Amino acid sequence: MLRLAAADAMAAGMNTPIAKPWIEAISAYTPGKAKSDDGRVLIKLSANENPLGCSPDASAALVDKSASLARYPDPACTALREALGAAYDVDSDQIVCGTGSDELLNLIAMGYAGAGDDIIYVRYGFSVYDIAARKAAANVIVAPDKDYGTDVDALLALVTDKTRLVFVANPNNPTGTYTDDGEIARLHAGLPGNCVLVLDQAYGEYLEDDGPAALELARRHDNVLITRTFSKIYGLAAERIGWGYGHAGLIATLNRVRAPFNVTAAGQAAAIAALADTDFVTRSRRHNAEWRDWMAGEFASLSNHGLKVIPSWGNFLMVLFEGTCSAETAYHALMAEGYIVRWLPGQGLGTGLRITIGTEDENRGIMLALRKILDANA
């Protein structure tokens, strides 16, 4: 009888596609929600989008490209890479473009790691790192954090002869922390030459100095990849445009494994226009700095309710709820008040909410709503 049951199970398995075990182990990426649990459209402060939208020039470029929909885009993103090279003073031949920086994060793992290799990232790092490592069938190694940020010593302590990649988001998402240039250089110096240091700078443009030291590190060494995106300060999240800069060998690998025609013609045109509109970028950075500081001050004034805000260098704040009102309670109550933010229990941040910096009205409105919620749960 048992033999028959086993045979039936084997037969069923042979007739059903079965994913590889390392793929089954992936927890699919969960994007920031835009609607409540009952389907209401909410004020969305969950995805770190630019509250000012995008440059009008970028919008116009999207419309202009609509006439050439029947033609494939430039597969090499030549004009965009040249514009990026000029804007950041780097060699355009050492730039690769992707479907958001997410594609490049996945591809670098695919290109340099596989079964038996290790990929390290910091606890509370970007959730795509875990997915990218598992897709490559690599071992996922998570380093302890330091005050919700990168601990260089903890990372280096985990490096072995099996380590092939180290992912570091700087500024970090979802906590907003920042690791200074000296510490990043120390991390790189401690890595073996066959290990790629991936510096994810999705929020780099929100830094006052725009992170030039990271680009210089990649210019001087052949095992550093910088990734950036047009989804944040440039306000082009809908078009999914990312780019990476690194040594020619790294870029050649990424070009081998990326999808052909991976950035649309309209997206390339919009990105070029967005790069040229430096006034919009400056205005976005100033708006973010002003209202991030204001909101941090508002949260600090609520410390008697057990709220603690982690200092942020991005366009969001991670707020910890350590009083009588839990993060989960506040999350659902804010939805009832018309706001959606990011609650991340799946990343070990069940006691916190990540809140995007919005418009003035959105920032003032969510703080009023939160004060009401805290008073009701005191």
mmCIF file of C-alpha atoms in Angstrom:
data_model
loop_
_atom_site.group_PDB
_atom_site.id
_atom_site.type_symbol
_atom_site.label_atom_id
_atom_site.label_comp_id
_atom_site.label_asym_id
_atom_site.label_seq_id
_atom_site.Cartn_x
_atom_site.Cartn_y
_atom_site.Cartn_z
ATOM 1 C CA MET A 1 0.000 0.000 0.000
ATOM 2 C CA LEU A 2 2.803 2.409 0.945
ATOM 3 C CA ARG A 3 4.639 1.449 -2.233
ATOM 4 C CA LEU A 4 1.572 2.348 -4.321
ATOM 5 C CA ALA A 5 1.210 5.712 -2.560
ATOM 6 C CA ALA A 6 4.848 6.539 -3.219
ATOM 7 C CA ALA A 7 4.475 5.585 -6.860
ATOM 8 C CA ASP A 8 1.377 7.782 -7.166
ATOM 9 C CA ALA A 9 3.242 10.716 -5.603
ATOM 10 C CA MET A 10 6.196 10.229 -7.962
ATOM 11 C CA ALA A 11 3.882 10.063 -10.939
ATOM 12 C CA ALA A 12 2.119 13.241 -9.836
ATOM 13 C CA GLY A 13 5.472 14.977 -9.442
ATOM 14 C CA MET A 14 6.573 13.970 -12.903
ATOM 15 C CA ASN A 15 3.433 15.531 -14.355
ATOM 16 C CA THR A 16 3.710 18.820 -12.458
ATOM 17 C CA PRO A 17 6.405 21.490 -12.966
ATOM 18 C CA ILE A 18 8.471 21.885 -9.805
ATOM 19 C CA ALA A 19 10.519 25.022 -9.212
ATOM 20 C CA LYS A 20 14.100 24.736 -8.057
ATOM 21 C CA PRO A 21 14.326 24.725 -4.242
ATOM 22 C CA TRP A 22 16.337 27.958 -4.116
ATOM 23 C CA ILE A 23 13.577 29.665 -6.125
ATOM 24 C CA GLU A 24 10.888 28.281 -3.839
ATOM 25 C CA ALA A 25 12.787 29.854 -0.934
ATOM 26 C CA ILE A 26 12.303 33.377 -2.339
ATOM 27 C CA SER A 27 9.778 35.661 -0.677
ATOM 28 C CA ALA A 28 8.427 37.717 -3.569
ATOM 29 C CA TYR A 29 9.021 41.467 -3.431
ATOM 30 C CA THR A 30 6.108 43.335 -1.882
ATOM 31 C CA PRO A 31 5.665 46.835 -3.350
ATOM 32 C CA GLY A 32 4.326 49.779 -1.400
ATOM 33 C CA LYS A 33 0.530 49.734 -1.412
ATOM 34 C CA ALA A 34 -1.579 52.524 -2.909
ATOM 35 C CA LYS A 35 -4.991 51.361 -1.669
ATOM 36 C CA SER A 36 -6.510 50.380 1.639
ATOM 37 C CA ASP A 37 -7.495 46.810 2.463
ATOM 38 C CA ASP A 38 -11.055 47.645 1.375
ATOM 39 C CA GLY A 39 -9.935 49.149 -1.950
ATOM 40 C CA ARG A 40 -9.986 52.877 -1.164
ATOM 41 C CA VAL A 41 -7.391 55.025 -2.936
ATOM 42 C CA LEU A 42 -5.170 56.599 -0.279
ATOM 43 C CA ILE A 43 -2.549 59.303 -0.026
ATOM 44 C CA LYS A 44 0.475 57.198 -0.909
ATOM 45 C CA LEU A 45 3.508 57.671 1.318
ATOM 46 C CA SER A 46 4.687 54.073 1.017
ATOM 47 C CA ALA A 47 6.993 53.927 -2.028
ATOM 48 C CA ASN A 48 9.468 56.852 -1.682
ATOM 49 C CA GLU A 49 8.258 58.537 -4.855
ATOM 50 C CA ASN A 50 9.001 62.206 -5.547
ATOM 51 C CA PRO A 51 6.035 64.261 -4.265
ATOM 52 C CA LEU A 52 6.872 67.007 -6.781
ATOM 53 C CA GLY A 53 6.404 64.623 -9.705
ATOM 54 C CA CYS A 54 9.019 64.883 -12.446
ATOM 55 C CA SER A 55 10.574 67.586 -14.577
ATOM 56 C CA PRO A 56 8.128 69.087 -17.128
ATOM 57 C CA ASP A 57 10.887 68.562 -19.696
ATOM 58 C CA ALA A 58 10.879 64.842 -18.941
ATOM 59 C CA SER A 59 7.097 64.694 -19.363
ATOM 60 C CA ALA A 60 7.385 66.466 -22.708
ATOM 61 C CA ALA A 61 10.075 64.025 -23.850
ATOM 62 C CA LEU A 62 7.762 61.094 -23.119
ATOM 63 C CA VAL A 63 5.057 62.567 -25.322
ATOM 64 C CA ASP A 64 7.503 63.336 -28.145
ATOM 65 C CA LYS A 65 8.638 59.704 -28.298
ATOM 66 C CA SER A 66 5.107 58.343 -28.690
ATOM 67 C CA ALA A 67 5.372 58.724 -32.486
ATOM 68 C CA SER A 68 8.019 55.988 -32.767
ATOM 69 C CA LEU A 69 6.260 53.178 -30.907
ATOM 70 C CA ALA A 70 6.790 50.684 -33.741
ATOM 71 C CA ARG A 71 10.571 50.923 -33.506
ATOM 72 C CA TYR A 72 12.766 49.148 -30.971
ATOM 73 C CA PRO A 73 14.700 51.461 -28.644
ATOM 74 C CA ASP A 74 18.460 51.837 -28.833
ATOM 75 C CA PRO A 75 19.603 48.636 -27.083
ATOM 76 C CA ALA A 76 22.792 50.286 -25.828
ATOM 77 C CA CYS A 77 21.071 53.441 -24.475
ATOM 78 C CA THR A 78 23.901 55.350 -26.172
ATOM 79 C CA ALA A 79 22.577 58.893 -25.820
ATOM 80 C CA LEU A 80 21.494 58.302 -22.221
ATOM 81 C CA ARG A 81 24.853 56.833 -21.266
ATOM 82 C CA GLU A 82 26.630 59.798 -22.860
ATOM 83 C CA ALA A 83 24.401 62.193 -20.920
ATOM 84 C CA LEU A 84 25.089 60.312 -17.688
ATOM 85 C CA GLY A 85 28.819 60.314 -18.382
ATOM 86 C CA ALA A 86 28.784 64.074 -18.859
ATOM 87 C CA ALA A 87 26.595 64.692 -15.812
ATOM 88 C CA TYR A 88 28.680 62.573 -13.442
ATOM 89 C CA ASP A 89 32.087 62.986 -15.101
ATOM 90 C CA VAL A 90 32.570 59.282 -15.786
ATOM 91 C CA ASP A 91 33.347 57.251 -18.913
ATOM 92 C CA SER A 92 30.065 56.472 -20.687
ATOM 93 C CA ASP A 93 31.538 53.174 -21.920
ATOM 94 C CA GLN A 94 31.626 52.072 -18.284
ATOM 95 C CA ILE A 95 27.889 52.655 -17.812
ATOM 96 C CA VAL A 96 25.087 50.135 -18.292
ATOM 97 C CA CYS A 97 21.379 50.917 -18.160
ATOM 98 C CA GLY A 98 18.671 48.684 -16.789
ATOM 99 C CA THR A 99 14.993 48.276 -16.096
ATOM 100 C CA GLY A 100 15.353 50.172 -12.860
ATOM 101 C CA SER A 101 18.420 49.564 -10.729
ATOM 102 C CA ASP A 102 16.637 46.406 -9.507
ATOM 103 C CA GLU A 103 17.482 44.645 -12.780
ATOM 104 C CA LEU A 104 21.164 45.442 -12.363
ATOM 105 C CA LEU A 105 21.190 44.207 -8.754
ATOM 106 C CA ASN A 106 19.775 40.887 -9.924
ATOM 107 C CA LEU A 107 22.146 40.650 -12.872
ATOM 108 C CA ILE A 108 25.314 41.325 -10.895
ATOM 109 C CA ALA A 109 24.407 38.452 -8.584
ATOM 110 C CA MET A 110 23.705 36.213 -11.571
ATOM 111 C CA GLY A 111 26.974 37.179 -13.223
ATOM 112 C CA TYR A 112 29.301 36.610 -10.273
ATOM 113 C CA ALA A 113 27.713 34.143 -7.857
ATOM 114 C CA GLY A 114 26.151 30.715 -7.980
ATOM 115 C CA ALA A 115 25.620 27.536 -5.979
ATOM 116 C CA GLY A 116 28.133 27.316 -3.142
ATOM 117 C CA ASP A 117 29.039 31.017 -3.246
ATOM 118 C CA ASP A 118 28.143 33.564 -0.570
ATOM 119 C CA ILE A 119 26.408 36.920 -0.992
ATOM 120 C CA ILE A 120 26.411 39.214 2.040
ATOM 121 C CA TYR A 121 24.121 42.094 2.853
ATOM 122 C CA VAL A 122 23.288 44.014 6.014
ATOM 123 C CA ARG A 123 20.251 43.293 8.117
ATOM 124 C CA TYR A 124 17.516 45.841 7.308
ATOM 125 C CA GLY A 125 18.957 46.229 3.799
ATOM 126 C CA PHE A 126 16.935 46.464 0.596
ATOM 127 C CA SER A 127 14.793 43.325 0.179
ATOM 128 C CA VAL A 128 15.865 42.838 -3.464
ATOM 129 C CA TYR A 129 19.337 41.754 -2.269
ATOM 130 C CA ASP A 130 17.906 38.605 -0.721
ATOM 131 C CA ILE A 131 15.902 37.864 -3.869
ATOM 132 C CA ALA A 132 18.907 38.444 -6.150
ATOM 133 C CA ALA A 133 21.110 36.140 -4.080
ATOM 134 C CA ARG A 134 18.543 33.339 -3.999
ATOM 135 C CA LYS A 135 17.861 33.604 -7.738
ATOM 136 C CA ALA A 136 21.555 32.950 -8.280
ATOM 137 C CA ALA A 137 21.338 29.890 -5.964
ATOM 138 C CA ALA A 138 23.939 31.535 -3.717
ATOM 139 C CA ASN A 139 24.106 31.320 0.070
ATOM 140 C CA VAL A 140 22.467 34.328 1.747
ATOM 141 C CA ILE A 141 24.598 35.750 4.549
ATOM 142 C CA VAL A 142 23.048 38.537 6.639
ATOM 143 C CA ALA A 143 25.380 40.718 8.688
ATOM 144 C CA PRO A 144 24.256 42.276 11.982
ATOM 145 C CA ASP A 145 23.379 45.955 11.796
ATOM 146 C CA LYS A 146 24.735 48.866 13.819
ATOM 147 C CA ASP A 147 21.943 51.208 14.929
ATOM 148 C CA TYR A 148 19.854 50.050 11.947
ATOM 149 C CA GLY A 149 22.705 50.801 9.546
ATOM 150 C CA THR A 150 25.826 49.225 8.058
ATOM 151 C CA ASP A 151 28.406 47.764 10.442
ATOM 152 C CA VAL A 152 31.607 47.447 8.431
ATOM 153 C CA ASP A 153 33.325 45.241 11.011
ATOM 154 C CA ALA A 154 30.358 42.872 11.107
ATOM 155 C CA LEU A 155 30.418 42.608 7.313
ATOM 156 C CA LEU A 156 34.145 41.939 7.138
ATOM 157 C CA ALA A 157 33.894 39.302 9.857
ATOM 158 C CA LEU A 158 31.622 37.254 7.579
ATOM 159 C CA VAL A 159 33.824 37.400 4.486
ATOM 160 C CA THR A 160 35.366 34.065 3.471
ATOM 161 C CA ASP A 161 36.915 32.599 0.355
ATOM 162 C CA LYS A 162 33.352 31.833 -0.787
ATOM 163 C CA THR A 163 32.207 35.466 -0.700
ATOM 164 C CA ARG A 164 31.483 36.803 -4.171
ATOM 165 C CA LEU A 165 29.299 39.890 -3.569
ATOM 166 C CA VAL A 166 28.587 42.364 -0.793
ATOM 167 C CA PHE A 167 25.517 44.579 -1.178
ATOM 168 C CA VAL A 168 25.417 47.933 0.634
ATOM 169 C CA ALA A 169 22.680 50.533 0.164
ATOM 170 C CA ASN A 170 23.992 54.000 0.943
ATOM 171 C CA PRO A 171 21.785 55.782 1.951
ATOM 172 C CA ASN A 172 20.105 52.638 3.205
ATOM 173 C CA ASN A 173 16.558 51.637 2.381
ATOM 174 C CA PRO A 174 14.382 51.144 4.422
ATOM 175 C CA THR A 175 16.096 52.703 7.450
ATOM 176 C CA GLY A 176 17.627 55.840 5.868
ATOM 177 C CA THR A 177 21.050 55.471 7.510
ATOM 178 C CA TYR A 178 24.270 56.576 5.835
ATOM 179 C CA THR A 179 27.810 55.172 6.002
ATOM 180 C CA ASP A 180 30.551 57.740 5.476
ATOM 181 C CA ASP A 181 33.150 57.575 2.719
ATOM 182 C CA GLY A 182 35.951 56.460 5.020
ATOM 183 C CA GLU A 183 33.992 53.463 6.266
ATOM 184 C CA ILE A 184 33.023 52.449 2.725
ATOM 185 C CA ALA A 185 36.669 52.666 1.680
ATOM 186 C CA ARG A 186 37.636 50.553 4.705
ATOM 187 C CA LEU A 187 35.035 47.958 3.760
ATOM 188 C CA HIS A 188 36.351 47.775 0.214
ATOM 189 C CA ALA A 189 39.955 47.499 1.377
ATOM 190 C CA GLY A 190 39.023 44.493 3.478
ATOM 191 C CA LEU A 191 37.422 42.540 0.631
ATOM 192 C CA PRO A 192 39.280 40.069 -1.583
ATOM 193 C CA GLY A 193 39.819 41.142 -5.176
ATOM 194 C CA ASN A 194 37.368 38.558 -6.540
ATOM 195 C CA CYS A 195 34.498 39.922 -4.428
ATOM 196 C CA VAL A 196 32.296 42.631 -5.958
ATOM 197 C CA LEU A 197 31.232 45.489 -3.704
ATOM 198 C CA VAL A 198 27.857 46.737 -4.928
ATOM 199 C CA LEU A 199 27.052 50.244 -3.687
ATOM 200 C CA ASP A 200 23.356 50.874 -4.219
ATOM 201 C CA GLN A 201 22.890 54.649 -4.395
ATOM 202 C CA ALA A 202 19.221 54.830 -5.313
ATOM 203 C CA TYR A 203 18.950 57.817 -2.959
ATOM 204 C CA GLY A 204 22.377 59.272 -3.763
ATOM 205 C CA GLU A 205 20.994 62.454 -5.304
ATOM 206 C CA TYR A 206 19.437 63.383 -1.957
ATOM 207 C CA LEU A 207 22.926 63.785 -0.485
ATOM 208 C CA GLU A 208 24.234 67.341 -0.565
ATOM 209 C CA ASP A 209 27.510 66.184 -2.162
ATOM 210 C CA ASP A 210 25.759 63.503 -4.282
ATOM 211 C CA GLY A 211 28.171 60.751 -3.228
ATOM 212 C CA PRO A 212 31.140 61.434 -5.569
ATOM 213 C CA ALA A 213 33.538 59.370 -3.432
ATOM 214 C CA ALA A 214 31.658 56.188 -4.342
ATOM 215 C CA LEU A 215 32.024 56.933 -8.048
ATOM 216 C CA GLU A 216 35.733 57.573 -7.524
ATOM 217 C CA LEU A 217 36.080 54.241 -5.717
ATOM 218 C CA ALA A 218 34.516 52.509 -8.724
ATOM 219 C CA ARG A 219 36.763 54.488 -11.083
ATOM 220 C CA ARG A 220 39.920 53.266 -9.317
ATOM 221 C CA HIS A 221 39.022 49.636 -8.643
ATOM 222 C CA ASP A 222 37.747 46.824 -10.841
ATOM 223 C CA ASN A 223 35.484 45.202 -8.211
ATOM 224 C CA VAL A 224 33.108 48.066 -7.342
ATOM 225 C CA LEU A 225 29.731 48.597 -8.992
ATOM 226 C CA ILE A 226 27.622 51.698 -8.354
ATOM 227 C CA THR A 227 23.887 51.461 -9.077
ATOM 228 C CA ARG A 228 21.496 54.390 -9.365
ATOM 229 C CA THR A 229 17.939 55.019 -10.481
ATOM 230 C CA PHE A 230 15.693 57.625 -12.076
ATOM 231 C CA SER A 231 12.783 56.462 -9.900
ATOM 232 C CA LYS A 232 13.491 58.654 -6.873
ATOM 233 C CA ILE A 233 14.624 62.281 -7.116
ATOM 234 C CA TYR A 234 14.045 62.397 -10.891
ATOM 235 C CA GLY A 235 10.440 61.252 -10.444
ATOM 236 C CA LEU A 236 10.428 58.693 -13.277
ATOM 237 C CA ALA A 237 9.392 55.614 -11.297
ATOM 238 C CA ALA A 238 6.746 54.647 -13.877
ATOM 239 C CA GLU A 239 9.384 54.310 -16.610
ATOM 240 C CA ARG A 240 11.743 51.970 -14.683
ATOM 241 C CA ILE A 241 15.160 53.366 -15.629
ATOM 242 C CA GLY A 242 18.307 52.511 -13.726
ATOM 243 C CA TRP A 243 22.009 52.649 -14.440
ATOM 244 C CA GLY A 244 25.256 51.256 -13.150
ATOM 245 C CA TYR A 245 28.878 52.385 -13.295
ATOM 246 C CA GLY A 246 31.952 50.230 -12.861
ATOM 247 C CA HIS A 247 35.028 48.672 -14.392
ATOM 248 C CA ALA A 248 34.774 47.569 -18.020
ATOM 249 C CA GLY A 249 34.791 43.911 -17.002
ATOM 250 C CA LEU A 250 31.773 44.309 -14.719
ATOM 251 C CA ILE A 251 29.861 46.258 -17.353
ATOM 252 C CA ALA A 252 30.651 43.662 -20.021
ATOM 253 C CA THR A 253 29.231 40.937 -17.775
ATOM 254 C CA LEU A 254 26.036 42.897 -17.159
ATOM 255 C CA ASN A 255 25.625 43.535 -20.875
ATOM 256 C CA ARG A 256 25.901 39.796 -21.541
ATOM 257 C CA VAL A 257 23.056 38.876 -19.221
ATOM 258 C CA ARG A 258 20.697 41.853 -19.353
ATOM 259 C CA ALA A 259 17.577 41.763 -21.490
ATOM 260 C CA PRO A 260 17.892 43.336 -24.958
ATOM 261 C CA PHE A 261 16.018 46.622 -25.420
ATOM 262 C CA ASN A 262 15.541 46.772 -21.646
ATOM 263 C CA VAL A 263 14.923 50.542 -21.450
ATOM 264 C CA THR A 264 12.137 51.994 -23.572
ATOM 265 C CA ALA A 265 12.783 54.733 -26.135
ATOM 266 C CA ALA A 266 10.469 57.090 -24.258
ATOM 267 C CA GLY A 267 12.172 56.259 -20.987
ATOM 268 C CA GLN A 268 15.597 57.003 -22.438
ATOM 269 C CA ALA A 269 14.383 60.345 -23.770
ATOM 270 C CA ALA A 270 12.693 61.247 -20.480
ATOM 271 C CA ALA A 271 15.818 60.366 -18.493
ATOM 272 C CA ILE A 272 18.020 62.554 -20.714
ATOM 273 C CA ALA A 273 15.628 65.460 -20.255
ATOM 274 C CA ALA A 274 15.428 64.859 -16.493
ATOM 275 C CA LEU A 275 19.225 64.917 -16.204
ATOM 276 C CA ALA A 276 19.366 68.260 -17.975
ATOM 277 C CA ASP A 277 16.811 69.888 -15.661
ATOM 278 C CA THR A 278 19.141 70.467 -12.733
ATOM 279 C CA ASP A 279 16.802 73.130 -11.285
ATOM 280 C CA PHE A 280 14.117 70.482 -10.726
ATOM 281 C CA VAL A 281 16.601 68.190 -8.979
ATOM 282 C CA THR A 282 17.811 71.035 -6.741
ATOM 283 C CA ARG A 283 14.228 72.002 -5.872
ATOM 284 C CA SER A 284 13.377 68.380 -5.061
ATOM 285 C CA ARG A 285 16.440 68.033 -2.828
ATOM 286 C CA ARG A 286 15.646 71.251 -0.961
ATOM 287 C CA HIS A 287 11.985 70.333 -0.514
ATOM 288 C CA ASN A 288 12.988 66.947 0.842
ATOM 289 C CA ALA A 289 15.572 68.329 3.268
ATOM 290 C CA GLU A 290 13.176 70.972 4.600
ATOM 291 C CA TRP A 291 10.252 68.634 5.201
ATOM 292 C CA ARG A 292 12.328 65.680 6.344
ATOM 293 C CA ASP A 293 13.777 67.889 9.084
ATOM 294 C CA TRP A 294 10.317 69.224 9.934
ATOM 295 C CA MET A 295 8.809 65.764 10.206
ATOM 296 C CA ALA A 296 11.758 64.463 12.224
ATOM 297 C CA GLY A 297 11.149 67.305 14.667
ATOM 298 C CA GLU A 298 7.441 66.467 14.827
ATOM 299 C CA PHE A 299 8.204 62.817 15.581
ATOM 300 C CA ALA A 300 10.744 63.847 18.229
ATOM 301 C CA SER A 301 8.018 65.875 19.935
ATOM 302 C CA LEU A 302 6.004 62.652 20.218
ATOM 303 C CA SER A 303 8.728 60.779 22.101
ATOM 304 C CA ASN A 304 6.455 60.727 25.160
ATOM 305 C CA HIS A 305 4.290 58.315 23.138
ATOM 306 C CA GLY A 306 7.283 56.041 22.592
ATOM 307 C CA LEU A 307 8.124 57.227 19.072
ATOM 308 C CA LYS A 308 11.726 57.269 17.902
ATOM 309 C CA VAL A 309 12.881 58.406 14.465
ATOM 310 C CA ILE A 310 16.039 57.049 12.833
ATOM 311 C CA PRO A 311 18.146 59.859 11.270
ATOM 312 C CA SER A 312 17.666 59.657 7.503
ATOM 313 C CA TRP A 313 19.617 60.724 4.418
ATOM 314 C CA GLY A 314 16.890 59.582 2.019
ATOM 315 C CA ASN A 315 13.428 60.884 1.133
ATOM 316 C CA PHE A 316 11.702 59.009 3.947
ATOM 317 C CA LEU A 317 11.841 58.428 7.684
ATOM 318 C CA MET A 318 11.801 55.155 9.598
ATOM 319 C CA VAL A 319 9.778 55.717 12.767
ATOM 320 C CA LEU A 320 9.903 53.183 15.590
ATOM 321 C CA PHE A 321 6.851 52.687 17.825
ATOM 322 C CA GLU A 322 8.010 51.673 21.281
ATOM 323 C CA GLY A 323 5.052 52.876 23.364
ATOM 324 C CA THR A 324 1.452 51.803 23.908
ATOM 325 C CA CYS A 325 0.548 52.299 20.236
ATOM 326 C CA SER A 326 2.178 49.652 18.055
ATOM 327 C CA ALA A 327 3.396 50.194 14.512
ATOM 328 C CA GLU A 328 0.770 47.733 13.280
ATOM 329 C CA THR A 329 -2.014 49.625 15.039
ATOM 330 C CA ALA A 330 -0.784 52.942 13.654
ATOM 331 C CA TYR A 331 -0.447 51.452 10.158
ATOM 332 C CA HIS A 332 -4.077 50.346 10.006
ATOM 333 C CA ALA A 333 -5.350 53.481 11.749
ATOM 334 C CA LEU A 334 -3.514 55.684 9.256
ATOM 335 C CA MET A 335 -5.244 53.800 6.433
ATOM 336 C CA ALA A 336 -8.569 54.611 8.062
ATOM 337 C CA GLU A 337 -7.479 58.267 8.093
ATOM 338 C CA GLY A 338 -6.629 58.150 4.369
ATOM 339 C CA TYR A 339 -2.839 57.539 4.397
ATOM 340 C CA ILE A 340 -0.788 54.511 3.378
ATOM 341 C CA VAL A 341 2.766 54.074 4.668
ATOM 342 C CA ARG A 342 5.131 51.081 4.740
ATOM 343 C CA TRP A 343 5.035 48.500 7.530
ATOM 344 C CA LEU A 344 7.801 45.920 7.136
ATOM 345 C CA PRO A 345 7.424 43.017 9.575
ATOM 346 C CA GLY A 346 8.786 40.673 6.894
ATOM 347 C CA GLN A 347 12.133 42.493 7.116
ATOM 348 C CA GLY A 348 12.290 42.350 10.887
ATOM 349 C CA LEU A 349 10.931 45.893 11.228
ATOM 350 C CA GLY A 350 7.547 45.112 12.712
ATOM 351 C CA THR A 351 7.966 47.888 15.283
ATOM 352 C CA GLY A 352 8.514 50.582 12.657
ATOM 353 C CA LEU A 353 6.802 52.455 9.853
ATOM 354 C CA ARG A 354 8.668 53.887 6.861
ATOM 355 C CA ILE A 355 7.031 57.149 5.844
ATOM 356 C CA THR A 356 7.860 58.917 2.581
ATOM 357 C CA ILE A 357 8.329 62.698 2.648
ATOM 358 C CA GLY A 358 5.328 64.087 0.766
ATOM 359 C CA THR A 359 3.983 67.491 -0.192
ATOM 360 C CA GLU A 360 3.504 70.113 2.516
ATOM 361 C CA ASP A 361 -0.201 69.268 2.787
ATOM 362 C CA GLU A 362 0.518 65.527 2.956
ATOM 363 C CA ASN A 363 3.201 65.957 5.612
ATOM 364 C CA ARG A 364 1.071 68.194 7.795
ATOM 365 C CA GLY A 365 -1.956 65.977 7.266
ATOM 366 C CA ILE A 366 -0.308 62.719 8.260
ATOM 367 C CA MET A 367 1.167 64.270 11.391
ATOM 368 C CA LEU A 368 -2.276 65.507 12.460
ATOM 369 C CA ALA A 369 -3.708 62.048 11.794
ATOM 370 C CA LEU A 370 -0.921 60.361 13.734
ATOM 371 C CA ARG A 371 -1.337 62.638 16.740
ATOM 372 C CA LYS A 372 -5.022 61.745 16.786
ATOM 373 C CA ILE A 373 -4.203 58.030 16.641
ATOM 374 C CA LEU A 374 -1.603 58.241 19.410
ATOM 375 C CA ASP A 375 -3.950 60.146 21.693
ATOM 376 C CA ALA A 376 -6.649 57.529 21.107
ATOM 377 C CA ASN A 377 -4.220 54.723 21.993
ATOM 378 C CA ALA A 378 -2.510 56.377 24.945
#
